[in-house]
Amino acid sequence: MKTTLPSALGRVLLNRRRLLQGGVAAGAALALGGPMGRAMAQDKVNLTVWAWTPKTQDMANLFMQKYPHISVTVENVGQGAPHYVKLRNAVTAGTGLPDVALIEFNSISSFKALNALADLGPHIDPAIAEKFIDWTWTSVTEGDKVYGLPWNTGPMALLYRADIFEQYGLTVPETWDDYAEQAIKLAQAAPGKYLADFAVDSGWTAAVLWQAGWRPFKTEGTNIQIRINDEIAKSWANYWQRLIDAKAVDTKPGWTTEWFAALDDGTYSSWVTAAWAPVLMEQSMTKSFGKWRAAPMPQWQPGGKVASNWGGTVFSAFSTSPQLKEAAEFATFMSTDPEAARFWLTDVFLFPVLDELIEDETLMGHPYEFYGGQAVNTIFAEAEAQVDPSFEFAPFQDYVNSQIEDNFAMAVAGNGTLADAFDRVQDAVVIYARDQGYTVT
């Protein structure tokens, strides 16, 4: 990251009266492009952006065409943990941070707690809030402070194998009770095949529990309420424990080559997942091409219309950046420029955050051959409007995630139950929060 030169206005410090007093000499200097003329031009600004998403530099290049005085360099320092480790190391060191970085929704509170995020509010048009899906704007703001601009989301739905459902007489589940019934039916009819895999994944766990009404954290300053092992969590744990014990779902690790192969070859015939998943499936699956379909996320109550969100990112600027105005211009462009926003959906399959695009029937209605010609985006668009914005992540969500994954893995391996795992996570997180200086209630 290169520190920008002082602004032209700041360097010259000319007001109208002084300029007039300069008379002919000043006019000549301006006409000849001398020092005063050069000073009035916009200074070149260099922005460094950390992002792991594909083709981000392509869109940065489009931004630079519209803002030629701003040069943007996109750096991929890693995806997932490596990205956040480098950001936190730079925060701790007090140097080396980019001007702007991609941050997932579940990490905003963590960086806010470190006082690392800049308030973009003074540098953006307040009317921009009206462009975004309500819950996404709520997630990045606190009062009139704006800690990032939403870029993409992960509304959830059920992806399932139409061919396997037809072969074994399965019905698309409308409720989670239906889902359990279909899981048991398939396991009994075809041993070795599963409706799903209960892969230990803290992000997925939080997302599905979000839909169920789980609200594990409420933070006000240094006061935090922690209810990780509440009644909702225990009920959810018992639900999945019954399916695991009945061998109606598998418990293999997720995100491996073998795991994607199991989805492709029909070992697993459904995945409750987010709107960004279809592109991963298209890239990694060939046998099941055209056999997948999408349906709304199963509901905990019959007739319910509640969805959830898994993942999604925002562009945030860091308080150490000397060029917050330009950082805000970049974030605004990436989030709201119509050409860029359509590109992210159609070319990279990042689900949009703009009401305008969600309401675009042509865009949402595009059929996908991988899904047998189904316009799967219509399903995710409906889910986007059904996300409850009241969910809060912890200001130390990384630690919470690690505890969930470690303790769930123990439970899946036979060391206690998932309900026991929630108790262990609760105890560990309470201790950690107090060690970090929080008052726990």
Short mmCIF file of C-alpha atoms in Angstrom, two decimals:
data_model
loop_
_atom_site.label_atom_id
_atom_site.label_comp_id
_atom_site.label_asym_id
_atom_site.label_seq_id
_atom_site.Cartn_x
_atom_site.Cartn_y
_atom_site.Cartn_z
CA MET A 1 0.00 0.00 0.00
CA LYS A 2 1.45 3.38 -1.00
CA THR A 3 0.56 6.48 0.98
CA THR A 4 -1.24 8.95 -1.25
CA LEU A 5 0.10 12.45 -1.82
CA PRO A 6 -1.77 15.27 -0.08
CA SER A 7 -4.76 16.44 -2.05
CA ALA A 8 -4.36 19.25 -4.54
CA LEU A 9 -6.60 21.46 -2.48
CA GLY A 10 -4.58 20.79 0.64
CA ARG A 11 -1.24 21.50 -1.04
CA VAL A 12 -2.12 24.74 -2.74
CA LEU A 13 -4.42 26.11 -0.03
CA LEU A 14 -5.74 28.66 -2.48
CA ASN A 15 -9.04 30.35 -1.99
CA ARG A 16 -10.69 32.54 -4.54
CA ARG A 17 -9.34 35.79 -3.03
CA ARG A 18 -5.70 34.62 -3.02
CA LEU A 19 -5.99 33.32 -6.55
CA LEU A 20 -7.26 36.71 -7.74
CA GLN A 21 -4.48 38.46 -5.84
CA GLY A 22 -1.97 36.34 -7.75
CA GLY A 23 -2.98 38.21 -10.89
CA VAL A 24 -1.27 37.64 -14.18
CA ALA A 25 1.57 35.54 -12.78
CA ALA A 26 -0.82 32.96 -11.42
CA GLY A 27 -2.80 32.96 -14.65
CA ALA A 28 0.34 32.39 -16.68
CA ALA A 29 1.42 29.52 -14.48
CA LEU A 30 -1.97 27.86 -14.86
CA ALA A 31 -2.05 28.41 -18.60
CA LEU A 32 1.41 26.94 -19.04
CA GLY A 33 0.66 23.96 -16.85
CA GLY A 34 3.24 25.06 -14.32
CA PRO A 35 3.35 24.11 -10.63
CA MET A 36 0.03 25.68 -9.79
CA GLY A 37 -1.68 24.06 -12.78
CA ARG A 38 -0.38 20.64 -11.86
CA ALA A 39 -1.42 21.13 -8.26
CA MET A 40 -5.03 21.68 -9.23
CA ALA A 41 -5.21 18.35 -11.04
CA GLN A 42 -6.37 15.23 -9.18
CA ASP A 43 -3.51 13.39 -7.57
CA LYS A 44 -3.00 9.73 -8.39
CA VAL A 45 -4.18 7.46 -5.60
CA ASN A 46 -3.08 3.86 -5.17
CA LEU A 47 -5.43 1.41 -3.45
CA THR A 48 -4.49 -2.06 -2.32
CA VAL A 49 -7.38 -4.53 -2.09
CA TRP A 50 -7.26 -8.04 -0.61
CA ALA A 51 -9.80 -10.40 -2.17
CA TRP A 52 -9.86 -14.10 -2.97
CA THR A 53 -12.73 -14.10 -5.46
CA PRO A 54 -12.04 -14.80 -9.14
CA LYS A 55 -11.91 -11.97 -11.69
CA THR A 56 -11.90 -9.28 -9.05
CA GLN A 57 -9.02 -7.50 -10.79
CA ASP A 58 -11.10 -7.50 -13.99
CA MET A 59 -13.80 -5.48 -12.27
CA ALA A 60 -11.16 -3.31 -10.60
CA ASN A 61 -9.90 -2.52 -14.10
CA LEU A 62 -13.43 -1.45 -15.07
CA PHE A 63 -13.50 0.76 -11.98
CA MET A 64 -10.21 2.37 -13.01
CA GLN A 65 -11.66 3.22 -16.42
CA LYS A 66 -14.36 5.23 -14.65
CA TYR A 67 -11.99 6.62 -11.99
CA PRO A 68 -8.70 7.10 -13.86
CA HIS A 69 -7.02 8.91 -10.96
CA ILE A 70 -7.35 5.78 -8.76
CA SER A 71 -5.09 2.79 -9.32
CA VAL A 72 -6.26 -0.50 -7.76
CA THR A 73 -4.12 -3.56 -7.14
CA VAL A 74 -6.01 -6.69 -6.08
CA GLU A 75 -4.00 -9.20 -4.06
CA ASN A 76 -5.11 -12.72 -3.16
CA VAL A 77 -3.38 -13.47 0.14
CA GLY A 78 -5.40 -16.65 0.71
CA GLN A 79 -8.96 -17.79 1.17
CA GLY A 80 -10.60 -18.52 4.49
CA ALA A 81 -8.29 -18.76 7.49
CA PRO A 82 -5.09 -17.57 5.73
CA HIS A 83 -6.86 -14.37 4.64
CA TYR A 84 -8.05 -13.57 8.14
CA VAL A 85 -4.80 -14.56 9.85
CA LYS A 86 -2.91 -12.10 7.65
CA LEU A 87 -5.45 -9.36 8.33
CA ARG A 88 -5.31 -9.88 12.08
CA ASN A 89 -1.52 -10.05 12.10
CA ALA A 90 -1.43 -6.71 10.27
CA VAL A 91 -3.93 -5.21 12.72
CA THR A 92 -1.76 -6.37 15.63
CA ALA A 93 1.42 -5.08 14.01
CA GLY A 94 -0.18 -1.77 13.15
CA THR A 95 1.17 -1.93 9.63
CA GLY A 96 0.70 -3.83 6.39
CA LEU A 97 -3.08 -3.62 6.13
CA PRO A 98 -4.65 -3.10 2.71
CA ASP A 99 -6.90 -0.13 2.10
CA VAL A 100 -9.87 -2.41 1.39
CA ALA A 101 -10.52 -6.10 1.94
CA LEU A 102 -13.26 -8.64 1.47
CA ILE A 103 -14.73 -9.70 4.82
CA GLU A 104 -17.49 -12.22 5.35
CA PHE A 105 -20.60 -11.12 7.19
CA ASN A 106 -19.70 -13.34 10.14
CA SER A 107 -16.34 -11.59 10.59
CA ILE A 108 -17.52 -7.98 10.68
CA SER A 109 -18.11 -8.00 14.43
CA SER A 110 -14.62 -9.41 15.07
CA PHE A 111 -12.86 -6.60 13.21
CA LYS A 112 -15.17 -3.99 14.71
CA ALA A 113 -14.11 -5.22 18.15
CA LEU A 114 -10.48 -4.62 17.13
CA ASN A 115 -11.35 -1.04 16.07
CA ALA A 116 -9.86 -1.93 12.69
CA LEU A 117 -12.72 -1.00 10.37
CA ALA A 118 -13.21 2.50 9.04
CA ASP A 119 -16.57 4.20 9.05
CA LEU A 120 -17.45 4.76 5.40
CA GLY A 121 -20.56 6.73 6.29
CA PRO A 122 -19.05 10.21 5.73
CA HIS A 123 -17.80 9.18 2.30
CA ILE A 124 -20.92 7.66 0.74
CA ASP A 125 -24.33 8.88 -0.30
CA PRO A 126 -26.80 7.95 2.51
CA ALA A 127 -29.38 7.11 -0.15
CA ILE A 128 -27.30 4.10 -1.12
CA ALA A 129 -28.90 2.19 1.76
CA GLU A 130 -32.12 1.95 -0.24
CA LYS A 131 -30.41 -0.13 -2.90
CA PHE A 132 -29.63 -3.11 -0.67
CA ILE A 133 -31.63 -6.04 0.67
CA ASP A 134 -32.66 -4.86 4.15
CA TRP A 135 -30.89 -7.47 6.23
CA THR A 136 -27.57 -6.99 4.43
CA TRP A 137 -27.52 -3.26 5.20
CA THR A 138 -28.45 -3.92 8.83
CA SER A 139 -25.50 -6.30 9.05
CA VAL A 140 -22.91 -3.68 8.06
CA THR A 141 -24.24 -0.67 9.97
CA GLU A 142 -24.45 0.50 13.56
CA GLY A 143 -26.48 3.66 13.87
CA ASP A 144 -25.12 6.00 11.22
CA LYS A 145 -21.78 4.19 11.00
CA VAL A 146 -21.14 2.04 7.92
CA TYR A 147 -18.45 -0.64 8.31
CA GLY A 148 -18.60 -2.03 4.81
CA LEU A 149 -20.73 -2.28 1.71
CA PRO A 150 -22.52 -5.59 1.03
CA TRP A 151 -21.26 -7.39 -2.05
CA ASN A 152 -22.84 -10.85 -2.18
CA THR A 153 -24.88 -13.14 0.01
CA GLY A 154 -25.65 -16.80 0.60
CA PRO A 155 -29.44 -17.27 0.93
CA MET A 156 -30.13 -20.95 1.48
CA ALA A 157 -32.22 -23.58 -0.26
CA LEU A 158 -32.33 -27.34 -0.78
CA LEU A 159 -30.51 -28.79 -3.77
CA TYR A 160 -31.51 -32.37 -4.52
CA ARG A 161 -31.07 -35.14 -7.08
CA ALA A 162 -34.34 -35.44 -9.03
CA ASP A 163 -33.33 -38.81 -10.49
CA ILE A 164 -32.68 -40.42 -7.11
CA PHE A 165 -35.82 -38.95 -5.60
CA GLU A 166 -37.82 -40.43 -8.46
CA GLN A 167 -36.04 -43.81 -8.33
CA TYR A 168 -36.76 -44.33 -4.62
CA GLY A 169 -40.13 -42.59 -4.42
CA LEU A 170 -38.88 -39.74 -2.27
CA THR A 171 -40.84 -36.50 -1.95
CA VAL A 172 -39.25 -33.08 -1.76
CA PRO A 173 -39.40 -32.22 1.95
CA GLU A 174 -41.30 -29.12 2.95
CA THR A 175 -40.45 -29.42 6.65
CA TRP A 176 -37.51 -30.77 8.59
CA ASP A 177 -39.74 -33.58 9.85
CA ASP A 178 -40.37 -34.48 6.20
CA TYR A 179 -36.63 -34.32 5.60
CA ALA A 180 -35.94 -36.83 8.40
CA GLU A 181 -38.61 -39.18 7.05
CA GLN A 182 -37.12 -39.11 3.57
CA ALA A 183 -33.62 -39.65 4.96
CA ILE A 184 -34.72 -42.78 6.82
CA LYS A 185 -36.72 -44.04 3.83
CA LEU A 186 -33.72 -43.77 1.51
CA ALA A 187 -31.32 -45.34 3.99
CA GLN A 188 -33.63 -48.34 4.39
CA ALA A 189 -34.28 -48.72 0.66
CA ALA A 190 -30.69 -48.27 -0.46
CA PRO A 191 -28.06 -48.94 2.22
CA GLY A 192 -24.94 -46.93 1.44
CA LYS A 193 -26.92 -44.05 -0.03
CA TYR A 194 -27.79 -41.04 2.10
CA LEU A 195 -30.10 -38.08 1.77
CA ALA A 196 -27.25 -35.96 3.10
CA ASP A 197 -23.91 -35.85 4.81
CA PHE A 198 -23.65 -34.24 8.24
CA ALA A 199 -20.23 -32.79 7.54
CA VAL A 200 -18.88 -30.82 10.49
CA ASP A 201 -18.92 -27.20 9.35
CA SER A 202 -19.33 -24.32 11.79
CA GLY A 203 -20.60 -21.92 9.12
CA TRP A 204 -23.30 -24.32 7.98
CA THR A 205 -24.23 -25.10 11.59
CA ALA A 206 -24.74 -21.43 12.46
CA ALA A 207 -26.70 -20.84 9.25
CA VAL A 208 -29.16 -23.69 9.73
CA LEU A 209 -29.60 -22.82 13.40
CA TRP A 210 -30.15 -19.19 12.39
CA GLN A 211 -33.25 -20.36 10.54
CA ALA A 212 -34.42 -22.26 13.62
CA GLY A 213 -34.36 -19.11 15.75
CA TRP A 214 -31.02 -19.62 17.49
CA ARG A 215 -29.60 -16.33 18.77
CA PRO A 216 -26.43 -17.27 20.66
CA PHE A 217 -24.98 -13.77 21.11
CA LYS A 218 -26.10 -10.30 21.97
CA THR A 219 -23.31 -7.77 22.38
CA GLU A 220 -23.48 -4.24 23.78
CA GLY A 221 -20.03 -2.76 24.14
CA THR A 222 -18.09 -5.07 26.46
CA ASN A 223 -21.24 -6.78 27.72
CA ILE A 224 -22.19 -9.98 25.97
CA GLN A 225 -24.97 -12.49 26.40
CA ILE A 226 -23.96 -16.03 25.44
CA ARG A 227 -26.65 -18.67 24.90
CA ILE A 228 -24.94 -21.23 22.68
CA ASN A 229 -26.49 -24.28 24.33
CA ASP A 230 -30.04 -23.00 24.60
CA GLU A 231 -33.18 -25.04 24.05
CA ILE A 232 -33.18 -24.40 20.30
CA ALA A 233 -29.61 -25.65 19.98
CA LYS A 234 -30.32 -28.75 22.03
CA SER A 235 -33.45 -29.58 20.03
CA TRP A 236 -31.51 -29.14 16.78
CA ALA A 237 -28.70 -31.33 18.13
CA ASN A 238 -31.13 -34.10 19.10
CA TYR A 239 -32.73 -33.97 15.64
CA TRP A 240 -29.43 -34.62 13.87
CA GLN A 241 -28.23 -37.07 16.52
CA ARG A 242 -31.23 -39.30 15.82
CA LEU A 243 -30.43 -39.31 12.10
CA ILE A 244 -26.75 -40.02 12.75
CA ASP A 245 -27.56 -42.87 15.16
CA ALA A 246 -30.01 -44.33 12.63
CA LYS A 247 -27.31 -44.09 9.94
CA ALA A 248 -29.78 -42.10 7.87
CA VAL A 249 -27.13 -39.45 7.18
CA ASP A 250 -23.41 -39.88 6.67
CA THR A 251 -20.73 -38.15 8.73
CA LYS A 252 -17.79 -37.84 6.33
CA PRO A 253 -15.65 -34.67 6.22
CA GLY A 254 -16.93 -32.06 3.80
CA TRP A 255 -15.24 -30.06 1.07
CA THR A 256 -12.94 -32.87 -0.02
CA THR A 257 -12.60 -34.33 -3.51
CA GLU A 258 -14.26 -37.49 -2.22
CA TRP A 259 -17.14 -35.51 -0.77
CA PHE A 260 -17.91 -33.76 -4.06
CA ALA A 261 -17.60 -37.13 -5.81
CA ALA A 262 -20.21 -38.57 -3.43
CA LEU A 263 -22.62 -35.78 -4.39
CA ASP A 264 -21.87 -36.44 -8.03
CA ASP A 265 -22.27 -40.24 -7.97
CA GLY A 266 -25.47 -40.24 -5.92
CA THR A 267 -24.08 -41.38 -2.59
CA TYR A 268 -25.52 -38.13 -1.25
CA SER A 269 -28.71 -36.94 -2.89
CA SER A 270 -29.26 -33.51 -1.35
CA TRP A 271 -27.46 -30.55 0.11
CA VAL A 272 -29.02 -27.72 2.12
CA THR A 273 -26.73 -24.97 0.97
CA ALA A 274 -26.27 -21.40 -0.18
CA ALA A 275 -26.71 -19.57 -3.46
CA TRP A 276 -22.98 -19.65 -4.17
CA ALA A 277 -22.89 -23.47 -4.14
CA PRO A 278 -24.25 -24.10 -7.66
CA VAL A 279 -21.10 -22.79 -9.34
CA LEU A 280 -18.95 -25.11 -7.22
CA MET A 281 -21.12 -28.05 -8.22
CA GLU A 282 -21.02 -27.20 -11.90
CA GLN A 283 -17.25 -26.99 -11.78
CA SER A 284 -16.70 -30.28 -9.97
CA MET A 285 -19.52 -32.60 -11.10
CA THR A 286 -20.05 -34.26 -14.47
CA LYS A 287 -21.98 -37.47 -13.83
CA SER A 288 -24.94 -35.67 -12.32
CA PHE A 289 -25.15 -32.86 -14.86
CA GLY A 290 -28.81 -31.99 -15.47
CA LYS A 291 -30.06 -34.12 -12.57
CA TRP A 292 -30.07 -31.53 -9.80
CA ARG A 293 -33.01 -29.33 -8.79
CA ALA A 294 -33.61 -26.62 -6.20
CA ALA A 295 -36.42 -26.27 -3.67
CA PRO A 296 -37.03 -23.99 -0.69
CA MET A 297 -35.21 -24.73 2.54
CA PRO A 298 -37.19 -27.14 4.75
CA GLN A 299 -39.17 -25.39 7.47
CA TRP A 300 -39.34 -26.06 11.20
CA GLN A 301 -43.03 -25.16 11.20
CA PRO A 302 -45.48 -26.33 8.49
CA GLY A 303 -46.25 -23.48 6.14
CA GLY A 304 -43.33 -21.43 7.40
CA LYS A 305 -41.49 -18.95 5.20
CA VAL A 306 -38.18 -18.58 7.01
CA ALA A 307 -34.83 -18.94 5.29
CA SER A 308 -31.26 -18.32 6.35
CA ASN A 309 -27.96 -17.06 5.05
CA TRP A 310 -24.64 -18.87 4.82
CA GLY A 311 -21.66 -16.79 3.82
CA GLY A 312 -21.55 -13.71 1.69
CA THR A 313 -19.06 -10.88 1.81
CA VAL A 314 -18.69 -7.12 2.12
CA PHE A 315 -16.01 -4.67 1.04
CA SER A 316 -14.63 -2.97 4.15
CA ALA A 317 -11.98 -0.30 4.46
CA PHE A 318 -9.47 -0.16 7.28
CA SER A 319 -9.00 2.78 9.60
CA THR A 320 -5.28 2.90 8.75
CA SER A 321 -5.99 3.79 5.12
CA PRO A 322 -5.04 7.40 4.29
CA GLN A 323 -7.48 7.44 1.36
CA LEU A 324 -10.88 6.53 2.74
CA LYS A 325 -12.76 8.62 0.21
CA GLU A 326 -11.28 6.61 -2.67
CA ALA A 327 -11.72 3.36 -0.75
CA ALA A 328 -15.40 4.21 -0.35
CA GLU A 329 -15.68 4.98 -4.08
CA PHE A 330 -14.20 1.58 -4.89
CA ALA A 331 -16.46 -0.28 -2.47
CA THR A 332 -19.50 1.60 -3.76
CA PHE A 333 -18.66 0.73 -7.35
CA MET A 334 -18.07 -2.96 -6.61
CA SER A 335 -21.33 -3.21 -4.69
CA THR A 336 -23.70 -1.07 -6.71
CA ASP A 337 -22.47 -0.52 -10.27
CA PRO A 338 -25.10 -2.20 -12.51
CA GLU A 339 -22.57 -3.66 -14.95
CA ALA A 340 -20.35 -5.01 -12.19
CA ALA A 341 -23.27 -6.41 -10.19
CA ARG A 342 -24.62 -8.35 -13.17
CA PHE A 343 -21.15 -9.63 -13.95
CA TRP A 344 -20.75 -11.09 -10.46
CA LEU A 345 -23.97 -13.04 -10.79
CA THR A 346 -23.73 -14.23 -14.38
CA ASP A 347 -19.98 -14.90 -14.60
CA VAL A 348 -18.91 -15.73 -11.05
CA PHE A 349 -22.28 -16.79 -9.55
CA LEU A 350 -22.06 -14.46 -6.57
CA PHE A 351 -25.61 -13.86 -5.44
CA PRO A 352 -26.58 -10.16 -5.52
CA VAL A 353 -27.41 -7.86 -2.64
CA LEU A 354 -29.28 -5.25 -4.69
CA ASP A 355 -33.08 -5.10 -4.73
CA GLU A 356 -32.92 -4.06 -8.38
CA LEU A 357 -31.28 -7.33 -9.41
CA ILE A 358 -33.39 -9.54 -7.15
CA GLU A 359 -36.49 -8.03 -8.77
CA ASP A 360 -35.13 -8.50 -12.30
CA GLU A 361 -37.27 -11.38 -13.60
CA THR A 362 -35.08 -11.93 -16.66
CA LEU A 363 -31.93 -12.19 -14.58
CA MET A 364 -33.44 -14.36 -11.85
CA GLY A 365 -35.35 -16.41 -14.40
CA HIS A 366 -32.30 -17.56 -16.36
CA PRO A 367 -32.48 -21.38 -16.82
CA TYR A 368 -29.44 -23.54 -15.99
CA GLU A 369 -28.80 -26.80 -17.84
CA PHE A 370 -27.01 -28.26 -14.83
CA TYR A 371 -30.37 -28.06 -13.03
CA GLY A 372 -32.37 -29.54 -15.87
CA GLY A 373 -33.30 -26.10 -17.17
CA GLN A 374 -34.64 -24.89 -13.84
CA ALA A 375 -34.25 -21.19 -13.00
CA VAL A 376 -32.70 -21.92 -9.60
CA ASN A 377 -32.08 -18.25 -8.84
CA THR A 378 -35.81 -17.74 -8.33
CA ILE A 379 -35.64 -20.10 -5.36
CA PHE A 380 -32.69 -18.28 -3.83
CA ALA A 381 -34.29 -14.90 -4.53
CA GLU A 382 -37.34 -15.93 -2.48
CA ALA A 383 -35.04 -17.07 0.31
CA GLU A 384 -33.16 -13.76 0.27
CA ALA A 385 -36.32 -11.96 1.35
CA GLN A 386 -36.94 -14.47 4.17
CA VAL A 387 -33.72 -13.98 6.15
CA ASP A 388 -34.25 -12.66 9.69
CA PRO A 389 -31.71 -9.84 10.28
CA SER A 390 -31.70 -10.23 14.08
CA PHE A 391 -28.93 -12.85 14.12
CA GLU A 392 -25.64 -11.69 15.68
CA PHE A 393 -22.20 -13.24 15.36
CA ALA A 394 -19.71 -13.08 18.20
CA PRO A 395 -16.94 -10.48 18.25
CA PHE A 396 -14.61 -13.50 18.40
CA GLN A 397 -16.44 -15.69 15.91
CA ASP A 398 -13.28 -17.46 14.77
CA TYR A 399 -12.83 -18.91 18.24
CA VAL A 400 -16.48 -19.92 18.39
CA ASN A 401 -16.16 -21.64 15.01
CA SER A 402 -13.08 -23.58 16.09
CA GLN A 403 -14.85 -24.78 19.24
CA ILE A 404 -17.92 -25.89 17.29
CA GLU A 405 -15.83 -27.83 14.79
CA ASP A 406 -13.59 -29.47 17.40
CA ASN A 407 -16.43 -30.50 19.68
CA PHE A 408 -18.77 -31.60 16.90
CA ALA A 409 -16.00 -33.74 15.44
CA MET A 410 -15.61 -35.38 18.84
CA ALA A 411 -19.35 -36.05 19.05
CA VAL A 412 -19.54 -37.48 15.54
CA ALA A 413 -16.63 -39.75 16.44
CA GLY A 414 -18.63 -41.09 19.40
CA ASN A 415 -17.34 -38.90 22.22
CA GLY A 416 -20.67 -37.85 23.65
CA THR A 417 -23.57 -36.41 21.68
CA LEU A 418 -24.08 -33.24 19.70
CA ALA A 419 -26.05 -31.87 22.66
CA ASP A 420 -23.03 -32.55 24.89
CA ALA A 421 -20.88 -30.75 22.34
CA PHE A 422 -23.00 -27.61 22.66
CA ASP A 423 -22.46 -27.65 26.43
CA ARG A 424 -18.69 -27.91 25.96
CA VAL A 425 -18.72 -25.06 23.43
CA GLN A 426 -20.78 -22.88 25.78
CA ASP A 427 -18.35 -23.40 28.66
CA ALA A 428 -15.26 -22.78 26.52
CA VAL A 429 -16.64 -19.64 24.88
CA VAL A 430 -17.76 -18.10 28.20
CA ILE A 431 -14.25 -18.56 29.60
CA TYR A 432 -12.70 -17.12 26.43
CA ALA A 433 -15.02 -14.10 26.43
CA ARG A 434 -14.13 -13.27 30.03
CA ASP A 435 -10.43 -13.64 29.23
CA GLN A 436 -10.93 -11.09 26.44
CA GLY A 437 -12.37 -8.58 28.90
CA TYR A 438 -16.08 -9.10 28.26
CA THR A 439 -18.71 -9.19 30.99
CA VAL A 440 -20.78 -12.31 30.30
CA THR A 441 -24.44 -12.53 31.17
#
